[in-house]
Every structure is written in structure tokens, then in C-alpha cells.
Tab-separated table of C-alpha atoms and ligand atoms in Angstrom:
chain	number	residue	atom	x	y	z
A	1	MET	CA	-192.913	80.796	-50.448
A	2	LEU	CA	-189.951	78.558	-49.888
A	3	PRO	CA	-187.004	80.276	-48.204
A	4	ARG	CA	-183.922	81.074	-50.237
A	5	ILE	CA	-180.989	79.763	-48.273
A	6	ALA	CA	-177.360	80.784	-48.529
A	7	ILE	CA	-174.552	78.529	-47.475
A	8	VAL	CA	-171.621	80.681	-46.567
A	9	ILE	CA	-168.096	79.110	-46.519
A	10	PRO	CA	-165.020	80.945	-45.294
A	11	CYS	CA	-162.047	79.597	-47.312
A	12	TYR	CA	-158.379	79.987	-46.642
A	13	ASN	CA	-156.123	77.853	-48.925
A	14	GLU	CA	-158.926	75.409	-49.524
A	15	GLN	CA	-158.231	74.505	-53.206
A	16	GLU	CA	-158.338	70.745	-52.391
A	17	ALA	CA	-161.343	70.789	-50.281
A	18	LEU	CA	-163.617	73.174	-52.157
A	19	PRO	CA	-164.528	70.956	-55.196
A	20	VAL	CA	-165.568	68.107	-52.896
A	21	THR	CA	-167.381	70.416	-50.509
A	22	THR	CA	-169.363	72.366	-53.075
A	23	ALA	CA	-170.394	69.252	-54.926
A	24	GLN	CA	-171.661	67.662	-51.712
A	25	LEU	CA	-173.508	70.887	-50.685
A	26	LEU	CA	-175.037	71.417	-54.074
A	27	ARG	CA	-176.403	67.858	-53.943
A	28	LEU	CA	-177.806	68.678	-50.569
A	29	LEU	CA	-179.517	71.910	-51.860
A	30	ASP	CA	-180.990	69.842	-54.673
A	31	GLU	CA	-182.364	67.277	-52.328
A	32	MET	CA	-183.838	70.025	-50.007
A	33	ALA	CA	-185.401	71.809	-53.021
A	34	ASP	CA	-186.903	68.490	-54.166
A	35	LYS	CA	-188.446	68.016	-50.787
A	36	GLN	CA	-189.896	71.524	-50.929
A	37	LEU	CA	-187.786	72.642	-47.993
A	38	VAL	CA	-185.865	75.439	-49.724
A	39	ALA	CA	-186.155	77.516	-52.786
A	40	ALA	CA	-184.526	76.163	-55.933
A	41	ASP	CA	-182.309	79.271	-56.245
A	42	SER	CA	-180.701	78.688	-52.891
A	43	PHE	CA	-176.928	79.052	-53.251
A	44	ILE	CA	-173.444	78.587	-51.859
A	45	LEU	CA	-171.254	81.655	-51.143
A	46	CYS	CA	-167.498	81.062	-50.831
A	47	SER	CA	-165.654	83.833	-49.013
A	48	ASP	CA	-162.051	83.686	-49.954
A	49	ASP	CA	-159.915	84.942	-47.130
A	50	GLY	CA	-156.921	86.120	-49.088
A	51	SER	CA	-155.796	82.572	-49.972
A	52	LYS	CA	-152.174	82.024	-51.205
A	53	ASP	CA	-153.155	79.079	-53.385
A	54	ALA	CA	-155.498	78.729	-56.258
A	55	THR	CA	-158.706	78.872	-54.075
A	56	TRP	CA	-160.121	81.875	-55.998
A	57	GLN	CA	-159.485	80.270	-59.408
A	58	VAL	CA	-161.213	77.110	-58.149
A	59	ILE	CA	-164.156	79.207	-56.991
A	60	CYS	CA	-164.435	80.915	-60.417
A	61	GLN	CA	-164.351	77.467	-62.148
A	62	LEU	CA	-167.036	76.155	-59.852
A	63	HIS	CA	-169.170	79.236	-60.479
A	64	LYS	CA	-168.826	78.678	-64.223
A	65	ALA	CA	-169.998	75.072	-63.905
A	66	ASP	CA	-172.852	75.924	-61.603
A	67	PRO	CA	-173.793	79.683	-60.956
A	68	ARG	CA	-175.352	78.606	-57.677
A	69	VAL	CA	-171.703	78.528	-56.376
A	70	LYS	CA	-170.976	82.291	-55.783
A	71	GLY	CA	-167.839	83.992	-54.391
A	72	VAL	CA	-166.543	86.974	-52.655
A	73	ALA	CA	-162.831	87.608	-52.100
A	74	LEU	CA	-161.052	89.681	-49.439
A	75	THR	CA	-157.993	91.614	-50.519
A	76	GLN	CA	-155.907	89.913	-47.933
A	77	ASN	CA	-156.011	87.277	-45.138
A	78	ARG	CA	-158.060	88.652	-42.271
A	79	GLY	CA	-158.913	85.531	-40.412
A	80	HIS	CA	-161.837	83.159	-40.242
A	81	GLN	CA	-164.155	85.538	-38.310
A	82	TYR	CA	-163.813	88.403	-40.814
A	83	ALA	CA	-164.021	86.166	-43.888
A	84	LEU	CA	-167.232	84.710	-42.421
A	85	LEU	CA	-168.621	88.152	-41.654
A	86	ALA	CA	-167.911	89.341	-45.233
A	87	GLY	CA	-169.681	86.283	-46.612
A	88	LEU	CA	-172.735	86.714	-44.358
A	89	MET	CA	-172.967	90.461	-45.130
A	90	THR	CA	-172.685	89.770	-48.828
A	91	ALA	CA	-175.342	87.076	-48.585
A	92	GLU	CA	-177.743	89.087	-46.407
A	93	PRO	CA	-179.662	91.023	-49.177
A	94	LEU	CA	-179.882	87.860	-51.320
A	95	CYS	CA	-181.276	85.307	-48.914
A	96	ASP	CA	-183.866	84.571	-46.247
A	97	ALA	CA	-181.349	82.710	-44.078
A	98	ALA	CA	-177.674	82.009	-44.163
A	99	ILE	CA	-175.927	78.952	-42.842
A	100	SER	CA	-172.135	79.192	-42.110
A	101	ILE	CA	-170.090	76.033	-42.463
A	102	ASP	CA	-166.321	75.328	-42.685
A	103	ALA	CA	-164.811	74.425	-46.000
A	104	ASP	CA	-163.543	71.132	-44.662
A	105	LEU	CA	-167.012	69.695	-43.916
A	106	GLN	CA	-165.913	68.507	-40.466
A	107	ASP	CA	-169.380	69.611	-39.442
A	108	ASP	CA	-171.910	67.136	-40.773
A	109	PRO	CA	-173.692	68.934	-43.646
A	110	GLN	CA	-176.856	66.813	-43.019
A	111	ALA	CA	-177.495	69.005	-39.967
A	112	ILE	CA	-178.404	71.809	-42.498
A	113	VAL	CA	-181.719	69.937	-43.177
A	114	GLU	CA	-182.502	70.049	-39.545
A	115	MET	CA	-181.452	73.701	-39.296
A	116	VAL	CA	-183.767	74.623	-42.102
A	117	LYS	CA	-186.635	72.787	-40.575
A	118	LYS	CA	-186.117	74.645	-37.195
A	119	PHE	CA	-185.897	77.900	-39.177
A	120	ARG	CA	-189.233	77.137	-40.838
A	121	GLU	CA	-190.682	76.434	-37.498
A	122	GLY	CA	-189.780	79.977	-36.342
A	123	ALA	CA	-186.188	79.907	-34.968
A	124	GLU	CA	-184.172	82.887	-36.137
A	125	ILE	CA	-180.827	81.409	-35.080
A	126	VAL	CA	-180.052	77.721	-35.067
A	127	PHE	CA	-176.815	76.584	-33.393
A	128	GLY	CA	-174.978	73.511	-34.604
A	129	VAL	CA	-173.707	71.733	-31.547
A	130	ARG	CA	-171.282	68.790	-31.596
A	131	ALA	CA	-172.748	65.596	-30.139
A	132	SER	CA	-169.305	64.216	-29.428
A	133	ARG	CA	-165.701	64.914	-30.217
A	134	LYS	CA	-164.662	61.307	-30.975
A	135	THR	CA	-162.671	62.164	-34.094
A	136	ASP	CA	-160.705	65.006	-32.495
A	137	THR	CA	-157.355	64.039	-30.906
A	138	TRP	CA	-157.269	63.705	-27.109
A	139	PHE	CA	-155.164	66.869	-27.020
A	140	LYS	CA	-157.606	68.941	-29.113
A	141	ARG	CA	-160.565	67.669	-27.177
A	142	THR	CA	-159.117	68.488	-23.744
A	143	THR	CA	-157.671	71.858	-24.689
A	144	ALA	CA	-160.979	72.801	-26.327
A	145	ARG	CA	-163.007	71.878	-23.164
A	146	GLY	CA	-160.520	73.788	-21.042
A	147	PHE	CA	-161.000	76.860	-23.275
A	148	TYR	CA	-164.843	76.735	-22.881
A	149	ARG	CA	-164.564	76.491	-19.100
A	150	PHE	CA	-162.002	79.211	-18.872
A	151	GLN	CA	-163.993	81.509	-21.104
A	152	ARG	CA	-167.075	80.945	-18.950
A	153	SER	CA	-165.259	81.606	-15.784
A	154	MET	CA	-164.021	84.842	-17.273
A	155	GLY	CA	-167.586	86.091	-18.097
A	156	LEU	CA	-167.795	85.195	-21.797
A	157	ASN	CA	-170.988	83.274	-22.526
A	158	THR	CA	-170.871	80.974	-25.467
A	159	VAL	CA	-172.936	78.008	-26.523
A	160	TYR	CA	-171.107	74.879	-25.329
A	161	ASP	CA	-169.427	72.969	-28.154
A	162	HIS	CA	-170.861	75.200	-30.809
A	163	ALA	CA	-168.310	76.599	-33.276
A	164	ASP	CA	-169.391	78.797	-36.211
A	165	TYR	CA	-171.758	76.245	-37.735
A	166	ARG	CA	-175.140	77.917	-37.528
A	167	LEU	CA	-178.193	79.268	-39.372
A	168	MET	CA	-179.071	82.939	-39.118
A	169	SER	CA	-182.309	84.501	-40.505
A	170	ARG	CA	-182.088	87.633	-42.512
A	171	ARG	CA	-183.182	89.673	-39.534
A	172	ALA	CA	-180.427	88.182	-37.418
A	173	LEU	CA	-177.941	89.117	-40.166
A	174	GLN	CA	-179.261	92.661	-40.158
A	175	LEU	CA	-178.871	92.972	-36.343
A	176	LEU	CA	-175.430	91.531	-36.645
A	177	SER	CA	-174.469	94.119	-39.206
A	178	GLU	CA	-175.022	96.869	-36.531
A	179	TYR	CA	-172.127	95.505	-34.452
A	180	GLY	CA	-169.302	97.772	-35.562
A	181	GLU	CA	-166.560	96.381	-33.356
A	182	SER	CA	-163.213	95.412	-34.901
A	183	ASN	CA	-162.367	92.605	-32.525
A	184	LEU	CA	-164.901	90.249	-33.967
A	185	PHE	CA	-165.988	87.254	-31.850
A	186	LEU	CA	-169.180	85.988	-33.472
A	187	ARG	CA	-169.759	83.246	-30.976
A	188	GLY	CA	-170.080	85.783	-28.308
A	189	ILE	CA	-172.227	88.322	-30.247
A	190	ILE	CA	-174.786	86.032	-31.717
A	191	PRO	CA	-176.269	84.608	-28.486
A	192	GLN	CA	-176.597	88.249	-27.443
A	193	LEU	CA	-178.852	89.277	-30.264
A	194	GLY	CA	-181.736	88.045	-28.255
A	195	LEU	CA	-183.681	86.287	-31.055
A	196	THR	CA	-185.440	82.956	-30.851
A	197	THR	CA	-182.770	80.244	-30.971
A	198	ALA	CA	-182.765	76.472	-31.421
A	199	ILE	CA	-180.060	73.808	-31.363
A	200	VAL	CA	-179.260	70.987	-33.699
A	201	THR	CA	-176.684	68.291	-32.722
A	202	TYR	CA	-174.404	66.575	-35.193
A	203	ASP	CA	-171.277	64.407	-35.292
A	204	ARG	CA	-168.000	66.021	-36.280
A	205	HIS	CA	-165.884	64.249	-38.886
A	206	GLU	CA	-162.337	64.303	-40.060
A	207	ARG	CA	-161.316	67.062	-42.466
A	208	VAL	CA	-162.117	66.114	-46.091
A	209	ALA	CA	-158.812	67.416	-47.478
A	210	GLY	CA	-155.892	69.694	-46.594
A	211	GLU	CA	-154.911	70.362	-42.966
A	212	SER	CA	-156.172	72.340	-39.975
A	213	LYS	CA	-155.671	76.084	-40.051
A	214	TYR	CA	-156.340	76.224	-36.386
A	215	PRO	CA	-153.296	74.960	-34.452
A	216	LEU	CA	-153.105	75.339	-30.680
A	217	GLY	CA	-151.500	78.759	-30.806
A	218	LYS	CA	-154.208	80.247	-32.956
A	219	MET	CA	-156.856	78.677	-30.710
A	220	LEU	CA	-155.317	80.186	-27.603
A	221	SER	CA	-155.081	83.665	-29.091
A	222	PHE	CA	-158.683	83.379	-30.453
A	223	SER	CA	-159.928	82.417	-26.912
A	224	ILE	CA	-158.058	85.333	-25.298
A	225	ASP	CA	-159.477	87.662	-27.923
A	226	GLY	CA	-162.928	86.416	-27.225
A	227	ILE	CA	-162.521	87.058	-23.477
A	228	THR	CA	-160.938	90.430	-23.717
A	229	SER	CA	-163.479	91.720	-26.285
A	230	PHE	CA	-166.412	90.653	-24.146
A	231	SER	CA	-165.691	90.921	-20.546
A	232	ALA	CA	-163.931	93.211	-18.111
A	233	ARG	CA	-163.837	90.432	-15.555
A	234	PRO	CA	-160.048	89.913	-15.742
A	235	ILE	CA	-159.743	93.581	-14.654
A	236	ARG	CA	-162.006	92.953	-11.647
A	237	LEU	CA	-159.834	90.004	-10.764
A	238	ILE	CA	-156.965	92.408	-10.078
A	239	PHE	CA	-159.132	94.270	-7.543
A	240	ILE	CA	-160.220	91.043	-5.931
A	241	VAL	CA	-156.687	89.806	-5.603
A	242	GLY	CA	-155.753	93.102	-3.990
A	243	LEU	CA	-158.587	92.722	-1.574
A	244	ILE	CA	-157.591	89.221	-0.646
A	245	LEU	CA	-154.002	90.327	-0.082
A	246	LEU	CA	-155.314	93.044	2.198
A	247	LEU	CA	-157.145	90.457	4.325
A	248	LEU	CA	-153.999	88.261	4.341
A	249	ASP	CA	-152.159	91.421	5.406
A	250	VAL	CA	-154.111	91.487	8.645
A	251	ALA	CA	-153.102	87.856	9.411
A	252	MET	CA	-149.500	88.696	8.332
A	253	ALA	CA	-149.440	91.719	10.686
A	254	LEU	CA	-150.569	89.540	13.552
A	255	TYR	CA	-147.754	87.063	12.856
A	256	VAL	CA	-145.138	89.766	12.342
A	257	PHE	CA	-146.170	91.459	15.635
A	258	THR	CA	-146.197	88.266	17.674
A	259	SER	CA	-142.705	87.391	16.352
A	260	TYR	CA	-141.612	90.858	17.165
A	261	LEU	CA	-142.789	90.506	20.786
A	262	THR	CA	-142.053	86.824	21.461
A	263	HIS	CA	-138.599	86.308	19.987
A	264	HIS	CA	-135.695	88.240	18.582
A	265	VAL	CA	-136.078	89.342	15.006
A	266	VAL	CA	-133.560	91.192	12.780
A	267	GLU	CA	-133.981	94.877	13.172
A	268	GLY	CA	-136.191	96.491	10.442
A	269	TRP	CA	-137.807	93.183	9.489
A	270	THR	CA	-141.099	94.022	11.180
A	271	SER	CA	-141.645	97.320	9.464
A	272	LEU	CA	-140.444	96.055	6.141
A	273	MET	CA	-142.774	93.089	6.248
A	274	LEU	CA	-145.744	95.244	7.151
A	275	SER	CA	-145.164	97.782	4.509
A	276	VAL	CA	-144.443	95.309	1.728
A	277	TRP	CA	-147.749	93.486	2.262
A	278	PHE	CA	-149.794	96.609	2.878
A	279	LEU	CA	-148.446	98.519	-0.054
A	280	GLY	CA	-148.667	95.550	-2.376
A	281	SER	CA	-152.308	95.102	-1.685
A	282	LEU	CA	-152.966	98.872	-2.032
A	283	ILE	CA	-151.157	98.980	-5.355
A	284	LEU	CA	-153.229	96.039	-6.726
A	285	MET	CA	-156.494	97.537	-5.604
A	286	GLY	CA	-155.547	100.858	-7.065
A	287	LEU	CA	-154.756	99.161	-10.400
A	288	GLY	CA	-158.092	97.352	-10.218
A	289	ILE	CA	-159.997	100.646	-9.642
A	290	VAL	CA	-158.185	102.282	-12.548
A	291	GLY	CA	-159.089	99.143	-14.538
A	292	GLU	CA	-162.733	99.479	-13.836
A	293	TYR	CA	-162.677	102.833	-15.593
A	294	ILE	CA	-160.769	101.372	-18.476
A	295	GLY	CA	-163.318	98.600	-18.608
A	296	LYS	CA	-166.122	101.237	-19.008
A	297	ILE	CA	-164.163	102.964	-21.790
A	298	PHE	CA	-163.660	99.650	-23.413
A	299	VAL	CA	-167.401	99.013	-23.456
A	300	GLU	CA	-168.177	102.520	-24.760
A	301	VAL	CA	-165.690	102.526	-27.623
A	302	LYS	CA	-167.249	99.474	-29.107
A	303	GLN	CA	-170.426	101.539	-29.859
A	304	ARG	CA	-172.488	98.366	-29.900
A	305	PRO	CA	-176.201	98.860	-30.584
A	306	ARG	CA	-177.859	99.473	-27.248
A	307	TYR	CA	-181.057	97.646	-28.072
A	308	ALA	CA	-182.614	95.646	-30.843
A	309	ILE	CA	-186.359	96.023	-31.517
A	310	ARG	CA	-188.316	92.768	-31.842
A	311	GLU	CA	-191.470	94.267	-33.420
A	312	THR	CA	-193.459	97.481	-33.373
A	313	LEU	CA	-197.212	98.216	-33.300
A	314	LEU	CA	-197.682	101.688	-34.687
A	315	ASP	CA	-200.759	101.509	-36.900
A	316	PRO	CA	-202.151	103.526	-38.421
A	317	THR	CA	-198.821	104.347	-40.055
A	318	PRO	CA	-198.021	107.976	-39.215
A	319	THR	CA	-197.816	110.166	-42.353
A	320	SER	CA	-194.866	112.414	-42.617
A	321	ASP	CA	-195.338	115.828	-44.128
B	1	UDP	N1	-160.156	79.966	-42.391
B	1	UDP	C1	-160.203	81.260	-42.956
B	1	UDP	N2	-159.156	82.154	-42.640
B	1	UDP	C2	-158.120	81.737	-41.849
B	1	UDP	C3	-158.079	80.405	-41.359
B	1	UDP	C4	-159.137	79.516	-41.621
B	1	UDP	O1	-161.144	81.626	-43.615
B	1	UDP	O2	-157.224	82.548	-41.677
B	1	UDP	C5	-161.310	79.061	-42.721
B	1	UDP	C6	-160.866	77.709	-43.279
B	1	UDP	O3	-160.690	77.709	-44.658
B	1	UDP	C7	-161.987	76.747	-42.837
B	1	UDP	C8	-162.448	77.416	-41.578
B	1	UDP	O4	-161.980	78.746	-41.562
B	1	UDP	O5	-163.114	76.853	-43.743
B	1	UDP	C9	-161.973	76.602	-40.330
B	1	UDP	O6	-160.537	76.330	-40.414
B	1	UDP	P1	-159.981	74.939	-40.013
B	1	UDP	O7	-160.885	73.852	-40.534
B	1	UDP	O8	-158.605	74.937	-40.556
B	1	UDP	O9	-160.054	74.938	-38.429
B	1	UDP	P2	-160.239	73.711	-37.481
B	1	UDP	O10	-161.457	72.983	-37.926
B	1	UDP	O11	-159.086	72.865	-37.552
B	1	UDP	O12	-160.470	74.338	-36.175
B	2	MG	MG1	-161.821	72.275	-39.627
């Protein structure tokens, strides 16, 4: 049986890009079906993220012309991650694997062929990873690299140079559906699912039409969201800074005392200096300790699944009476 593939596209104000994008992807699906790689009823699912332009009307027209273009619309703009999740969850019961790709086709659609091949070889998740960032501006390139480094140092593990271009098997989608958190950061969750993964590299192109919906500000807040919804390391940093200050405090105390003994100092300076440093470090450490508890609460309230079962061996099937 050939796998039925869904290509899921989050769309926000993409009326110019969508006709070009879907035409190209339909051609790709035809080619793959001809080569016996995917089932002929594989489809495209556009997830309209509360667009202000005619995106939904465009999706409806495309659906009329070719019912393999399907759509789902959110009631309002919720952001790329949520639009993508809505698309993936809508596609889950209808497909064997879903591939997410941006509407602007900056990520080379040819990589889909490789992804499907890896999927058929047994990978449940295939990450699309950029081979180079030649077409990005110097600024976008440097800031993006900086964000990856910063995220890693803050305890958030993501696949380097992988955005949201990936294939997920139906099982991966089902596991993903159990993550009930509101602060959604797919790039962090998906490597955590623990399934067999593979990587496909590709070159990134210019946008086909329209302009980027991810300026620096949005990228920054996305990165901070990612870190704060995955890791309590920033909290631990407070404690560590407090501890370092306490150590410095010892050196400071030595200096303050020798000054007190060796030359004249203003009255009160010694005791003030000692208490400022000592109290400062105590306060920071105290904040850090409180933070550790908040960190625990933060993990608990997410109510993430605690485990995911790979397979079971329970034969003969127990009968329930
Ligand atoms: N997008 C979305 N909701 C938003 C912003 C963007 O669904 O609020 C979609 C957008 O239509 C595109 C994808 O997310 O398909 C990536 O956006 P974009 O290409 O503008 O980001 P960039 O490639 O510049 O980082
Ligand atoms: Mg883009």
C-alpha cells in the first residue's frame, strides 16, 4: 500500500503565494504518485491563520479546481505554530504521514521526495535542515545563528538549522496531540517524542511572493517563548549568580578589612560595603531557590504526557468481561 501523504501549509495573508505554491506542490504529488512513492489521493491542506486578505477565498477556488487542495480556517490569527498544529491535527485521521511546509516555498519542495523515501525506509520523523543560508540577508543569518546558540545555552534542544519543515508519521502526530500545553513550540517538542528520526538537507530560496511575516521582533519573542516554555535554566542562573556574588563577597570582605586596617576610611563605609555585598548575594540566592519551586510548578502545569509507548507485546489479547 502506498502511503497517503498530506502536505500541510500554514497561511497568513498568502493570497499571492498560494496559487503558485499549490500548483507546484500538486505537480510534485503527481510526480511522486507516478513513481509509486505516494498514494494518488495524497493531498494538500491549507491552514488559514485568520488571514485579513482573500487567502480563504483563494483556498476555496483552488479546492474547486482540484479537490486535492483542502482547507481549514482558524477563527482568528493565532500565529504560525497554532495554524500548523490545527492543520496537522486535521490531517492526522486522513493521512499516513504529514509534511509541513511554509506557503512561500522558501524551503525547497524537492526535499519532500527525500522525506517520503526516508519515511518509507522507517523514519517516523524527518527533519528538513538547511544546507546553507546563502539567500538570507547577513543580518537574518547572524541573528538566526545567535538564537540557536542562545537557546542551546539556555537548555532548549532543537535541531540546528531546522525550522518547521518536516515529515511526521501518523503515530508521531498522535503522540503530538497529547501535548496539551498552550505555549506551543513544536521545534522543541518534536525531537522529544523519541521516535526514529532522519534528516534531509536542502537549499533555502527566496520567498515566491509577498513578504516575510517574521521580522526580528517576532523572531526574538518566538525564541524567548521557546526557552521559557522548555527550560527552567534561566531561573537556575539567578541562583548561580547569587552564589558567585557570595564568593566575590569573601574577596570583597578581605579588601574592605585590609583598607579598614591599613588606611583611613570614611566611617561606616566598611560595614555598609560588607552588608551590601552579603545581602545582595543572599537575596539573589533566595530568589533562585523560590524560582526552583516555580520551575517545578511550571513543569507540572503543562501536564505533558509522562511517557510514550513504542510498542506492546501482550498476546494473547486479554478478553474483557
Ligand atoms: N504564518 C502564519 N501565521 C502568522 C505568521 C505566519 O500562519 O501569524 C505562516 C506564513 O503564512 C508562512 C509561514 O507561517 O506560511 C512562515 O512565515 P514567513 O514565511 O513569513 O516567515 P519567514 O520565512 O520569513 O521566517
Ligand atoms: Mg518564509
